[in-house]
Amino acid sequence: MDEARGTLLKSDVVYEGRVLSVHRDEVRLPKGNVARLEVVRHRGSAVLLPMPDLDHVVLVRQYRYAVDRWMWELAAGSLEPGEEPAVGAARECEEETGLVPSRVEALGSFYPTPGYCDEKMHFFRLTGLRERGEGEERAMPDADEDIRVRSFSLQDVRDMVRRGEIEDLKTAAGIALL
């Protein structure tokens, strides 16, 4: 089906950060009307499902300032400019969990908030995990991250989602892909 698309008429960068930028765009929409839209531009991210075995997945617990709470969630991270999502997934797995995968399997890619953001989340199952080498730090979180790492049974994680203990959408979506 060939559907009409919008046409960008004007774009102003309102904010430029290290992870995202905010644009105020003027767009001619498919019906012909002109709208002013605020759009968050993001280079994409990798969402990790590190699995030590078929019945377990590794989650991270970290403080999320925007919602002022500690959360159990799947590790994830922004892709570097030009980085392939699978490469970013392996890199983020090592950085955030201290685990090095031998296999990286794509599970799907999704736009979490397409109403105002172009971020595409790429979900990966990571297996054949080994801990970082001796003498190496277990995990290497960014300076703004305080991360705790733990393996859970898939059933426990599914139960945590149902009970509302996991409030992070990417985690609920990632677990549903298994």
PDB file of C-alpha atoms in Angstrom:
ATOM      1  CA  MET A   1       0.000   0.000   0.000  1.00  0.00           C
ATOM      2  CA  ASP A   2       1.465   3.345  -1.062  1.00  0.00           C
ATOM      3  CA  GLU A   3       0.456   5.928   1.533  1.00  0.00           C
ATOM      4  CA  ALA A   4       1.240   9.646   1.366  1.00  0.00           C
ATOM      5  CA  ARG A   5       3.924  10.945   3.708  1.00  0.00           C
ATOM      6  CA  GLY A   6       4.657  14.269   5.333  1.00  0.00           C
ATOM      7  CA  THR A   7       7.056  16.840   3.881  1.00  0.00           C
ATOM      8  CA  LEU A   8       9.506  18.728   6.084  1.00  0.00           C
ATOM      9  CA  LEU A   9       9.239  22.464   5.428  1.00  0.00           C
ATOM     10  CA  LYS A  10      11.473  23.812   8.186  1.00  0.00           C
ATOM     11  CA  SER A  11      13.437  22.397  11.130  1.00  0.00           C
ATOM     12  CA  ASP A  12      14.982  24.263  14.057  1.00  0.00           C
ATOM     13  CA  VAL A  13      17.269  22.527  16.536  1.00  0.00           C
ATOM     14  CA  VAL A  14      16.023  23.529  19.985  1.00  0.00           C
ATOM     15  CA  TYR A  15      18.490  21.402  21.947  1.00  0.00           C
ATOM     16  CA  GLU A  16      21.548  19.326  21.008  1.00  0.00           C
ATOM     17  CA  GLY A  17      22.832  16.859  23.606  1.00  0.00           C
ATOM     18  CA  ARG A  18      25.222  13.915  23.649  1.00  0.00           C
ATOM     19  CA  VAL A  19      22.428  11.323  23.287  1.00  0.00           C
ATOM     20  CA  LEU A  20      19.562  13.162  21.611  1.00  0.00           C
ATOM     21  CA  SER A  21      18.460  16.384  20.001  1.00  0.00           C
ATOM     22  CA  VAL A  22      15.116  18.160  20.063  1.00  0.00           C
ATOM     23  CA  HIS A  23      13.775  19.740  16.878  1.00  0.00           C
ATOM     24  CA  ARG A  24      10.836  22.048  16.234  1.00  0.00           C
ATOM     25  CA  ASP A  25       9.678  21.043  12.759  1.00  0.00           C
ATOM     26  CA  GLU A  26       7.151  22.551  10.407  1.00  0.00           C
ATOM     27  CA  VAL A  27       5.653  19.738   8.340  1.00  0.00           C
ATOM     28  CA  ARG A  28       3.090  19.468   5.561  1.00  0.00           C
ATOM     29  CA  LEU A  29       1.089  16.419   6.600  1.00  0.00           C
ATOM     30  CA  PRO A  30      -0.350  13.879   4.117  1.00  0.00           C
ATOM     31  CA  LYS A  31      -3.788  15.587   4.132  1.00  0.00           C
ATOM     32  CA  GLY A  32      -2.129  18.874   3.111  1.00  0.00           C
ATOM     33  CA  ASN A  33      -2.378  20.765   6.393  1.00  0.00           C
ATOM     34  CA  VAL A  34       0.744  22.274   7.979  1.00  0.00           C
ATOM     35  CA  ALA A  35       1.662  21.347  11.562  1.00  0.00           C
ATOM     36  CA  ARG A  36       4.371  22.404  13.979  1.00  0.00           C
ATOM     37  CA  LEU A  37       5.760  19.333  15.718  1.00  0.00           C
ATOM     38  CA  GLU A  38       8.377  18.786  18.411  1.00  0.00           C
ATOM     39  CA  VAL A  39      10.535  15.789  17.561  1.00  0.00           C
ATOM     40  CA  VAL A  40      13.228  14.036  19.572  1.00  0.00           C
ATOM     41  CA  ARG A  41      16.003  12.650  17.345  1.00  0.00           C
ATOM     42  CA  HIS A  42      17.992   9.697  18.703  1.00  0.00           C
ATOM     43  CA  ARG A  43      20.532   7.459  16.949  1.00  0.00           C
ATOM     44  CA  GLY A  44      18.931   4.274  18.265  1.00  0.00           C
ATOM     45  CA  SER A  45      19.666   1.809  21.012  1.00  0.00           C
ATOM     46  CA  ALA A  46      20.358  -1.840  21.712  1.00  0.00           C
ATOM     47  CA  VAL A  47      18.271  -3.691  24.302  1.00  0.00           C
ATOM     48  CA  LEU A  48      19.958  -6.765  25.762  1.00  0.00           C
ATOM     49  CA  LEU A  49      18.587 -10.114  26.829  1.00  0.00           C
ATOM     50  CA  PRO A  50      21.749 -11.821  28.161  1.00  0.00           C
ATOM     51  CA  MET A  51      20.829 -15.452  28.826  1.00  0.00           C
ATOM     52  CA  PRO A  52      23.215 -17.633  30.845  1.00  0.00           C
ATOM     53  CA  ASP A  53      20.939 -20.576  29.900  1.00  0.00           C
ATOM     54  CA  LEU A  54      17.520 -21.126  28.291  1.00  0.00           C
ATOM     55  CA  ASP A  55      15.600 -20.401  31.510  1.00  0.00           C
ATOM     56  CA  HIS A  56      17.426 -17.328  32.881  1.00  0.00           C
ATOM     57  CA  VAL A  57      17.994 -13.717  31.872  1.00  0.00           C
ATOM     58  CA  VAL A  58      20.306 -11.096  33.350  1.00  0.00           C
ATOM     59  CA  LEU A  59      18.713  -7.853  34.535  1.00  0.00           C
ATOM     60  CA  VAL A  60      20.290  -4.700  35.872  1.00  0.00           C
ATOM     61  CA  ARG A  61      18.994  -2.552  38.712  1.00  0.00           C
ATOM     62  CA  GLN A  62      19.669   1.134  38.436  1.00  0.00           C
ATOM     63  CA  TYR A  63      18.349   4.460  39.610  1.00  0.00           C
ATOM     64  CA  ARG A  64      16.311   6.345  37.012  1.00  0.00           C
ATOM     65  CA  TYR A  65      16.289  10.028  37.872  1.00  0.00           C
ATOM     66  CA  ALA A  66      13.478  10.992  35.450  1.00  0.00           C
ATOM     67  CA  VAL A  67      10.994   8.812  37.378  1.00  0.00           C
ATOM     68  CA  ASP A  68      12.879   8.977  40.714  1.00  0.00           C
ATOM     69  CA  ARG A  69      13.024   5.249  41.335  1.00  0.00           C
ATOM     70  CA  TRP A  70      15.266   2.193  41.278  1.00  0.00           C
ATOM     71  CA  MET A  71      14.233  -0.274  38.584  1.00  0.00           C
ATOM     72  CA  TRP A  72      15.025  -3.821  37.515  1.00  0.00           C
ATOM     73  CA  GLU A  73      15.311  -3.757  33.739  1.00  0.00           C
ATOM     74  CA  LEU A  74      17.037  -5.200  30.719  1.00  0.00           C
ATOM     75  CA  ALA A  75      20.383  -3.537  30.120  1.00  0.00           C
ATOM     76  CA  ALA A  76      20.343  -1.198  27.135  1.00  0.00           C
ATOM     77  CA  GLY A  77      22.358   1.590  25.662  1.00  0.00           C
ATOM     78  CA  SER A  78      22.563   4.127  22.880  1.00  0.00           C
ATOM     79  CA  LEU A  79      24.373   3.145  19.726  1.00  0.00           C
ATOM     80  CA  GLU A  80      27.529   5.021  18.832  1.00  0.00           C
ATOM     81  CA  PRO A  81      27.399   7.036  15.580  1.00  0.00           C
ATOM     82  CA  GLY A  82      27.537   4.567  12.664  1.00  0.00           C
ATOM     83  CA  GLU A  83      27.620   1.528  14.974  1.00  0.00           C
ATOM     84  CA  GLU A  84      25.801  -1.616  13.855  1.00  0.00           C
ATOM     85  CA  PRO A  85      23.123  -2.580  16.407  1.00  0.00           C
ATOM     86  CA  ALA A  86      24.547  -6.097  17.008  1.00  0.00           C
ATOM     87  CA  VAL A  87      28.003  -4.637  17.694  1.00  0.00           C
ATOM     88  CA  GLY A  88      26.448  -2.108  20.073  1.00  0.00           C
ATOM     89  CA  ALA A  89      24.574  -4.906  21.847  1.00  0.00           C
ATOM     90  CA  ALA A  90      27.775  -6.875  22.488  1.00  0.00           C
ATOM     91  CA  ARG A  91      29.579  -3.714  23.656  1.00  0.00           C
ATOM     92  CA  GLU A  92      26.773  -2.677  25.995  1.00  0.00           C
ATOM     93  CA  CYS A  93      26.511  -6.215  27.409  1.00  0.00           C
ATOM     94  CA  GLU A  94      30.151  -6.145  28.431  1.00  0.00           C
ATOM     95  CA  GLU A  95      30.005  -2.564  29.734  1.00  0.00           C
ATOM     96  CA  GLU A  96      26.798  -2.873  31.762  1.00  0.00           C
ATOM     97  CA  THR A  97      26.869  -6.500  32.936  1.00  0.00           C
ATOM     98  CA  GLY A  98      30.525  -7.529  32.735  1.00  0.00           C
ATOM     99  CA  LEU A  99      29.483 -10.454  30.509  1.00  0.00           C
ATOM    100  CA  VAL A 100      30.994 -11.079  27.079  1.00  0.00           C
ATOM    101  CA  PRO A 101      28.664 -12.881  24.631  1.00  0.00           C
ATOM    102  CA  SER A 102      29.837 -15.310  21.965  1.00  0.00           C
ATOM    103  CA  ARG A 103      26.474 -15.160  20.142  1.00  0.00           C
ATOM    104  CA  VAL A 104      24.251 -12.156  19.429  1.00  0.00           C
ATOM    105  CA  GLU A 105      20.813 -12.925  17.943  1.00  0.00           C
ATOM    106  CA  ALA A 106      18.448 -10.209  16.706  1.00  0.00           C
ATOM    107  CA  LEU A 107      14.896 -10.539  18.064  1.00  0.00           C
ATOM    108  CA  GLY A 108      13.279  -7.479  16.477  1.00  0.00           C
ATOM    109  CA  SER A 109      13.368  -3.696  16.273  1.00  0.00           C
ATOM    110  CA  PHE A 110      10.683  -1.279  17.413  1.00  0.00           C
ATOM    111  CA  TYR A 111       9.903   2.427  17.813  1.00  0.00           C
ATOM    112  CA  PRO A 112       8.910   2.877  21.490  1.00  0.00           C
ATOM    113  CA  THR A 113       7.424   6.389  21.148  1.00  0.00           C
ATOM    114  CA  PRO A 114       6.861   7.199  17.447  1.00  0.00           C
ATOM    115  CA  GLY A 115       4.486  10.046  18.239  1.00  0.00           C
ATOM    116  CA  TYR A 116       7.415  12.330  19.052  1.00  0.00           C
ATOM    117  CA  CYS A 117      10.703  10.374  18.836  1.00  0.00           C
ATOM    118  CA  ASP A 118      12.551   8.547  16.038  1.00  0.00           C
ATOM    119  CA  GLU A 119      14.528   6.240  18.360  1.00  0.00           C
ATOM    120  CA  LYS A 120      14.520   2.630  17.175  1.00  0.00           C
ATOM    121  CA  MET A 121      15.211  -0.004  19.838  1.00  0.00           C
ATOM    122  CA  HIS A 122      16.955  -3.154  18.588  1.00  0.00           C
ATOM    123  CA  PHE A 123      16.390  -6.208  20.812  1.00  0.00           C
ATOM    124  CA  PHE A 124      19.030  -8.967  21.051  1.00  0.00           C
ATOM    125  CA  ARG A 125      19.375 -12.315  22.802  1.00  0.00           C
ATOM    126  CA  LEU A 126      22.998 -12.734  23.938  1.00  0.00           C
ATOM    127  CA  THR A 127      24.257 -16.233  24.736  1.00  0.00           C
ATOM    128  CA  GLY A 128      27.515 -18.082  25.250  1.00  0.00           C
ATOM    129  CA  LEU A 129      28.267 -15.634  28.051  1.00  0.00           C
ATOM    130  CA  ARG A 130      31.578 -15.508  29.862  1.00  0.00           C
ATOM    131  CA  GLU A 131      32.676 -13.122  32.572  1.00  0.00           C
ATOM    132  CA  ARG A 132      35.270 -10.533  31.692  1.00  0.00           C
ATOM    133  CA  GLY A 133      38.849 -11.700  32.115  1.00  0.00           C
ATOM    134  CA  GLU A 134      40.618 -11.914  35.453  1.00  0.00           C
ATOM    135  CA  GLY A 135      41.869  -8.564  36.647  1.00  0.00           C
ATOM    136  CA  GLU A 136      39.228  -6.764  34.606  1.00  0.00           C
ATOM    137  CA  GLU A 137      36.450  -4.867  36.299  1.00  0.00           C
ATOM    138  CA  ARG A 138      33.171  -6.866  36.324  1.00  0.00           C
ATOM    139  CA  ALA A 139      31.088  -4.123  34.714  1.00  0.00           C
ATOM    140  CA  MET A 140      32.132  -0.746  33.332  1.00  0.00           C
ATOM    141  CA  PRO A 141      29.084   1.502  33.690  1.00  0.00           C
ATOM    142  CA  ASP A 142      29.146   5.089  32.508  1.00  0.00           C
ATOM    143  CA  ALA A 143      29.918   7.738  35.130  1.00  0.00           C
ATOM    144  CA  ASP A 144      26.212   8.537  35.505  1.00  0.00           C
ATOM    145  CA  GLU A 145      25.244   4.888  36.103  1.00  0.00           C
ATOM    146  CA  ASP A 146      25.102   2.885  39.354  1.00  0.00           C
ATOM    147  CA  ILE A 147      24.285  -0.622  38.171  1.00  0.00           C
ATOM    148  CA  ARG A 148      23.620  -3.872  40.009  1.00  0.00           C
ATOM    149  CA  VAL A 149      23.564  -7.083  37.967  1.00  0.00           C
ATOM    150  CA  ARG A 150      21.565 -10.244  38.703  1.00  0.00           C
ATOM    151  CA  SER A 151      20.350 -13.333  36.868  1.00  0.00           C
ATOM    152  CA  PHE A 152      16.641 -14.191  37.214  1.00  0.00           C
ATOM    153  CA  SER A 153      14.569 -17.104  35.995  1.00  0.00           C
ATOM    154  CA  LEU A 154      12.353 -16.113  33.070  1.00  0.00           C
ATOM    155  CA  GLN A 155       9.316 -17.150  35.093  1.00  0.00           C
ATOM    156  CA  ASP A 156      10.329 -14.838  37.945  1.00  0.00           C
ATOM    157  CA  VAL A 157      10.733 -11.923  35.518  1.00  0.00           C
ATOM    158  CA  ARG A 158       7.355 -12.620  33.890  1.00  0.00           C
ATOM    159  CA  ASP A 159       5.790 -12.694  37.365  1.00  0.00           C
ATOM    160  CA  MET A 160       7.526  -9.402  38.259  1.00  0.00           C
ATOM    161  CA  VAL A 161       6.039  -7.806  35.124  1.00  0.00           C
ATOM    162  CA  ARG A 162       2.532  -9.078  35.964  1.00  0.00           C
ATOM    163  CA  ARG A 163       2.809  -7.828  39.571  1.00  0.00           C
ATOM    164  CA  GLY A 164       3.928  -4.380  38.411  1.00  0.00           C
ATOM    165  CA  GLU A 165       7.385  -4.742  39.958  1.00  0.00           C
ATOM    166  CA  ILE A 166       8.942  -4.163  36.536  1.00  0.00           C
ATOM    167  CA  GLU A 167       7.645  -0.854  35.185  1.00  0.00           C
ATOM    168  CA  ASP A 168      10.089  -0.454  32.311  1.00  0.00           C
ATOM    169  CA  LEU A 169       8.354  -0.990  28.959  1.00  0.00           C
ATOM    170  CA  LYS A 170      11.444  -2.166  27.051  1.00  0.00           C
ATOM    171  CA  THR A 171      11.897  -4.933  29.632  1.00  0.00           C
ATOM    172  CA  ALA A 172       8.284  -6.097  29.386  1.00  0.00           C
ATOM    173  CA  ALA A 173       8.526  -6.015  25.574  1.00  0.00           C
ATOM    174  CA  GLY A 174      11.870  -7.822  25.500  1.00  0.00           C
ATOM    175  CA  ILE A 175      10.669 -10.616  27.767  1.00  0.00           C
ATOM    176  CA  ALA A 176       7.564 -11.006  25.564  1.00  0.00           C
ATOM    177  CA  LEU A 177       9.871 -11.669  22.576  1.00  0.00           C
ATOM    178  CA  LEU A 178      11.271 -14.830  24.188  1.00  0.00           C
TER     179      LEU A 178
END
